[in-house]
Amino acid sequence: MTITANNNKRAVLRVRPGQFVVTPAIEQVAIRALRYLASGFAIHLRGPAGTGKTTLAMHLANCLDRPIMLIFGDDEFKSSDLIGSESGYTHKKLLDNYIHSVLKVEDEFKQNWVDSRLTLACREGLTLVYDEFNRSRPEVNNVLLSALEEKILTLPPSSNQPEYLHVHSQFRAIFTSNPEEYCGVHSTQDALMDRLVTINMPEPDELTQTEILANKTGINRLDAHLIVQLVKAFRLRTGGEKTSGLRSCLMIAKVCAEHNILVSPENSDFREICADVLFNRTKWSASEATTIFLELLNHIRVLPVEESQDSITPENTDAMLTAFPERLVDVASPKEESEAGAEGGFPTIIDSNFSDLHPEDPQQPVVDKPVPFEKEIYQYLQQRKSAALAVIQKEFNLNRISTTNALNALEQKGLVSKNDRLYTIEEPN
Ligand SMILES: Nc1ncnc2c1ncn2[C@@H]1O[C@H](COP(=O)(O)OP(=O)(O)OP(=O)(O)O)[C@@H](O)[C@H]1O
């Protein structure tokens, strides 16, 4: 492919494959987005910072298998930054002295038109990724309206340039934006929004975050999952949902991986890194953040051996954070944790004392939620007297973690006991 605008040759990108992590949640969004792109529509990925919008946009653009033109929205942008402008002159002087006694001089000054990135993408049929487009002022983005709808890009009147450019049939556009409450973001004109298919990108689920951490930093999945849950629990407690926790997780994981720091609540280096990364992202004072963080670390629980990493799914990891298991391991008691760890357990954060607290006032409990399926499993065991975990799991079509959470709660209440992997109903005295 020939790309004519000198300045923009370097702007055409090819994404290196193999760096993009695909989980079921991401795949689902990608399939949706590609469907619209294939039908010729522009898509718009909207969500809080760090939810993976740019990464997904680049992946989608790569799937279209055309060169990619990347633009970052900017408040300083002028229309000419998108479409191009006259730049400099060509000066042509023709000296005709064929006959020595006659000197003919032709002097010509011609303005040169230089395409900017949008024009080049429209002309050549590239895939435009306009990242954080609502950082540019709305009027600057007006040139996109006719390009997206009528497939015509209007160029300024120019001596050597047609005023209308017919957009190439393979031109596609992918926009990303942060919500309007973000600093430095402009509200978007309705006419542009009307031309885009907007897909909201929430915080990636735990499985996705865990996979991204493991892939990008090389740490193992158990450590990755521990970091993801710790960051998630901290952000839930401190109201940090304006952004995603993914970047914080990546920072913590990368530093731990590169400096051989043990990912463990008992390790002071690990705690320090988490504090450095997380505390300044909250509105809470350092001392309040420290209190919350230490409380969280003190409520890390180790799930039984049956919980292998295969059972990490968005459903059961969410359940972990809403369940109320009582079998907590205090980080202040290393013996207990190492015993639990020796079972081959899977460390995870449980906010048993936290998720039921009012977000604005940690002292105020909101509701006392029962553990899901606790009652049903108890009734089932009353009939059967005892059953193995796998049998109960199958009976209720649950995953292991949800089943164990319910059984742990029943054990704690003295209603069920576990013996030789069998859960048995406790007869009342
Ligand atoms: N599917 C993925 N595969 C690999 N890495 C990912 C994936 N999704 C996100 N990431 C990583 O997560 C981090 C945040 O992603 P990204 O920059 O795409 O978020 P964003 O929503 O565009 O953020 P912002 O709004 O602040 O620009 C990056 O380091 C990125 O590499």
PDB file of C-alpha atoms in Angstrom, residues 48-164:
ATOM      1  CA  PRO A  48     -13.737   4.467  33.174  1.00  0.00           C
ATOM      2  CA  ALA A  49      -9.970   4.774  32.937  1.00  0.00           C
ATOM      3  CA  GLY A  50      -8.065   1.529  32.818  1.00  0.00           C
ATOM      4  CA  THR A  51     -10.875  -0.777  31.726  1.00  0.00           C
ATOM      5  CA  GLY A  52      -8.979  -1.825  28.610  1.00  0.00           C
ATOM      6  CA  LYS A  53     -10.702   0.351  25.993  1.00  0.00           C
ATOM      7  CA  THR A  54      -7.593   1.362  24.074  1.00  0.00           C
ATOM      8  CA  THR A  55      -6.209  -2.153  24.164  1.00  0.00           C
ATOM      9  CA  LEU A  56      -9.471  -3.594  22.878  1.00  0.00           C
ATOM     10  CA  ALA A  57      -9.760  -0.854  20.239  1.00  0.00           C
ATOM     11  CA  MET A  58      -6.300  -1.736  18.929  1.00  0.00           C
ATOM     12  CA  HIS A  59      -7.153  -5.424  18.977  1.00  0.00           C
ATOM     13  CA  LEU A  60     -10.362  -4.836  17.021  1.00  0.00           C
ATOM     14  CA  ALA A  61      -8.520  -2.662  14.544  1.00  0.00           C
ATOM     15  CA  ASN A  62      -5.971  -5.406  14.138  1.00  0.00           C
ATOM     16  CA  CYS A  63      -8.747  -7.923  13.469  1.00  0.00           C
ATOM     17  CA  LEU A  64      -9.875  -5.765  10.525  1.00  0.00           C
ATOM     18  CA  ASP A  65      -6.496  -6.417   8.970  1.00  0.00           C
ATOM     19  CA  ARG A  66      -5.974  -2.928   7.604  1.00  0.00           C
ATOM     20  CA  PRO A  67      -3.268  -0.476   8.635  1.00  0.00           C
ATOM     21  CA  ILE A  68      -4.267   1.472  11.698  1.00  0.00           C
ATOM     22  CA  MET A  69      -4.263   5.220  12.140  1.00  0.00           C
ATOM     23  CA  LEU A  70      -4.159   6.245  15.793  1.00  0.00           C
ATOM     24  CA  ILE A  71      -5.229   9.669  17.033  1.00  0.00           C
ATOM     25  CA  PHE A  72      -5.319  10.806  20.661  1.00  0.00           C
ATOM     26  CA  GLY A  73      -7.969  13.395  21.492  1.00  0.00           C
ATOM     27  CA  ASP A  74      -6.533  16.704  22.573  1.00  0.00           C
ATOM     28  CA  ASP A  75      -8.068  19.941  23.752  1.00  0.00           C
ATOM     29  CA  GLU A  76      -5.570  21.876  21.642  1.00  0.00           C
ATOM     30  CA  PHE A  77      -6.652  20.163  18.424  1.00  0.00           C
ATOM     31  CA  LYS A  78      -7.809  22.253  15.496  1.00  0.00           C
ATOM     32  CA  SER A  79      -9.771  20.858  12.543  1.00  0.00           C
ATOM     33  CA  SER A  80      -6.588  21.034  10.522  1.00  0.00           C
ATOM     34  CA  ASP A  81      -4.991  18.542  12.925  1.00  0.00           C
ATOM     35  CA  LEU A  82      -7.609  16.041  11.818  1.00  0.00           C
ATOM     36  CA  ILE A  83      -7.984  16.786   8.141  1.00  0.00           C
ATOM     37  CA  GLY A  84      -4.793  18.537   7.106  1.00  0.00           C
ATOM     38  CA  SER A  85      -3.706  21.948   5.917  1.00  0.00           C
ATOM     39  CA  GLU A  86      -1.682  23.873   3.446  1.00  0.00           C
ATOM     40  CA  SER A  87       1.878  23.581   4.477  1.00  0.00           C
ATOM     41  CA  GLY A  88       4.646  25.540   2.794  1.00  0.00           C
ATOM     42  CA  TYR A  89       5.072  26.419  -0.872  1.00  0.00           C
ATOM     43  CA  THR A  90       6.529  24.840  -3.915  1.00  0.00           C
ATOM     44  CA  HIS A  91       8.596  27.435  -5.698  1.00  0.00           C
ATOM     45  CA  LYS A  92       9.256  26.718  -9.317  1.00  0.00           C
ATOM     46  CA  LYS A  93      11.527  28.955 -11.415  1.00  0.00           C
ATOM     47  CA  LEU A  94      11.966  28.183 -15.064  1.00  0.00           C
ATOM     48  CA  LEU A  95      14.836  29.863 -16.868  1.00  0.00           C
ATOM     49  CA  ASP A  96      14.656  29.492 -20.588  1.00  0.00           C
ATOM     50  CA  ASN A  97      17.892  30.790 -22.091  1.00  0.00           C
ATOM     51  CA  TYR A  98      17.969  28.615 -25.154  1.00  0.00           C
ATOM     52  CA  ILE A  99      18.563  31.674 -27.157  1.00  0.00           C
ATOM     53  CA  HIS A 100      21.290  33.488 -25.226  1.00  0.00           C
ATOM     54  CA  SER A 101      20.019  36.864 -26.021  1.00  0.00           C
ATOM     55  CA  VAL A 102      16.492  36.049 -24.719  1.00  0.00           C
ATOM     56  CA  LEU A 103      15.911  35.153 -21.052  1.00  0.00           C
ATOM     57  CA  LYS A 104      12.460  33.923 -20.167  1.00  0.00           C
ATOM     58  CA  VAL A 105      11.657  33.428 -16.463  1.00  0.00           C
ATOM     59  CA  GLU A 106       8.551  31.676 -15.124  1.00  0.00           C
ATOM     60  CA  ASP A 107       8.104  31.973 -11.397  1.00  0.00           C
ATOM     61  CA  GLU A 108       5.404  29.891  -9.707  1.00  0.00           C
ATOM     62  CA  PHE A 109       4.491  29.620  -6.003  1.00  0.00           C
ATOM     63  CA  LYS A 110       2.169  26.733  -5.180  1.00  0.00           C
ATOM     64  CA  GLN A 111       0.806  25.884  -1.722  1.00  0.00           C
ATOM     65  CA  ASN A 112       1.211  22.257  -0.690  1.00  0.00           C
ATOM     66  CA  TRP A 113      -1.648  20.390   0.864  1.00  0.00           C
ATOM     67  CA  VAL A 114      -0.677  17.836   3.532  1.00  0.00           C
ATOM     68  CA  ASP A 115      -3.251  15.283   4.606  1.00  0.00           C
ATOM     69  CA  SER A 116      -3.679  14.812   8.290  1.00  0.00           C
ATOM     70  CA  ARG A 117      -4.515  11.505   9.831  1.00  0.00           C
ATOM     71  CA  LEU A 118      -8.273  11.463   9.389  1.00  0.00           C
ATOM     72  CA  THR A 119      -7.999  12.440   5.722  1.00  0.00           C
ATOM     73  CA  LEU A 120      -5.337   9.873   5.093  1.00  0.00           C
ATOM     74  CA  ALA A 121      -7.415   7.162   6.793  1.00  0.00           C
ATOM     75  CA  CYS A 122     -10.499   8.135   4.749  1.00  0.00           C
ATOM     76  CA  ARG A 123      -8.523   8.332   1.513  1.00  0.00           C
ATOM     77  CA  GLU A 124      -6.669   5.035   1.910  1.00  0.00           C
ATOM     78  CA  GLY A 125      -9.323   3.035   3.752  1.00  0.00           C
ATOM     79  CA  LEU A 126      -7.394   2.643   6.983  1.00  0.00           C
ATOM     80  CA  THR A 127      -8.828   1.857  10.396  1.00  0.00           C
ATOM     81  CA  LEU A 128      -8.982   4.983  12.492  1.00  0.00           C
ATOM     82  CA  VAL A 129      -8.626   4.557  16.254  1.00  0.00           C
ATOM     83  CA  TYR A 130      -9.562   7.862  17.857  1.00  0.00           C
ATOM     84  CA  ASP A 131      -8.584   7.382  21.475  1.00  0.00           C
ATOM     85  CA  GLU A 132     -10.297   9.563  24.076  1.00  0.00           C
ATOM     86  CA  PHE A 133     -11.932  11.562  21.313  1.00  0.00           C
ATOM     87  CA  ASN A 134     -13.937  13.655  23.763  1.00  0.00           C
ATOM     88  CA  ARG A 135     -10.745  15.334  24.965  1.00  0.00           C
ATOM     89  CA  SER A 136     -10.872  17.242  21.673  1.00  0.00           C
ATOM     90  CA  ARG A 137     -13.317  20.113  21.552  1.00  0.00           C
ATOM     91  CA  PRO A 138     -16.696  19.049  20.047  1.00  0.00           C
ATOM     92  CA  GLU A 139     -16.561  21.530  17.148  1.00  0.00           C
ATOM     93  CA  VAL A 140     -13.234  20.061  16.032  1.00  0.00           C
ATOM     94  CA  ASN A 141     -14.834  16.651  15.704  1.00  0.00           C
ATOM     95  CA  ASN A 142     -17.610  18.029  13.467  1.00  0.00           C
ATOM     96  CA  VAL A 143     -15.654  17.025  10.369  1.00  0.00           C
ATOM     97  CA  LEU A 144     -16.383  13.432  11.330  1.00  0.00           C
ATOM     98  CA  LEU A 145     -20.123  13.813  10.931  1.00  0.00           C
ATOM     99  CA  SER A 146     -20.303  13.712   7.145  1.00  0.00           C
ATOM    100  CA  ALA A 147     -17.400  11.257   6.932  1.00  0.00           C
ATOM    101  CA  LEU A 148     -19.310   8.747   9.044  1.00  0.00           C
ATOM    102  CA  GLU A 149     -22.774   9.281   7.597  1.00  0.00           C
ATOM    103  CA  GLU A 150     -22.495  10.516   4.021  1.00  0.00           C
ATOM    104  CA  LYS A 151     -19.035   9.004   3.579  1.00  0.00           C
ATOM    105  CA  ILE A 152     -17.752  12.358   2.378  1.00  0.00           C
ATOM    106  CA  LEU A 153     -14.991  14.320   4.035  1.00  0.00           C
ATOM    107  CA  THR A 154     -15.114  18.033   3.445  1.00  0.00           C
ATOM    108  CA  LEU A 155     -11.749  19.668   2.943  1.00  0.00           C
ATOM    109  CA  PRO A 156     -11.067  23.401   3.016  1.00  0.00           C
ATOM    110  CA  PRO A 157     -11.094  25.212  -0.325  1.00  0.00           C
ATOM    111  CA  SER A 158      -7.674  24.881  -1.785  1.00  0.00           C
ATOM    112  CA  SER A 159      -6.077  25.558  -5.113  1.00  0.00           C
ATOM    113  CA  ASN A 160      -4.784  22.057  -5.664  1.00  0.00           C
ATOM    114  CA  GLN A 161      -7.229  19.985  -3.632  1.00  0.00           C
ATOM    115  CA  PRO A 162     -10.806  18.879  -4.350  1.00  0.00           C
ATOM    116  CA  GLU A 163     -13.102  20.068  -1.613  1.00  0.00           C
ATOM    117  CA  TYR A 164     -14.777  16.729  -1.141  1.00  0.00           C
TER     118      TYR A 164
END
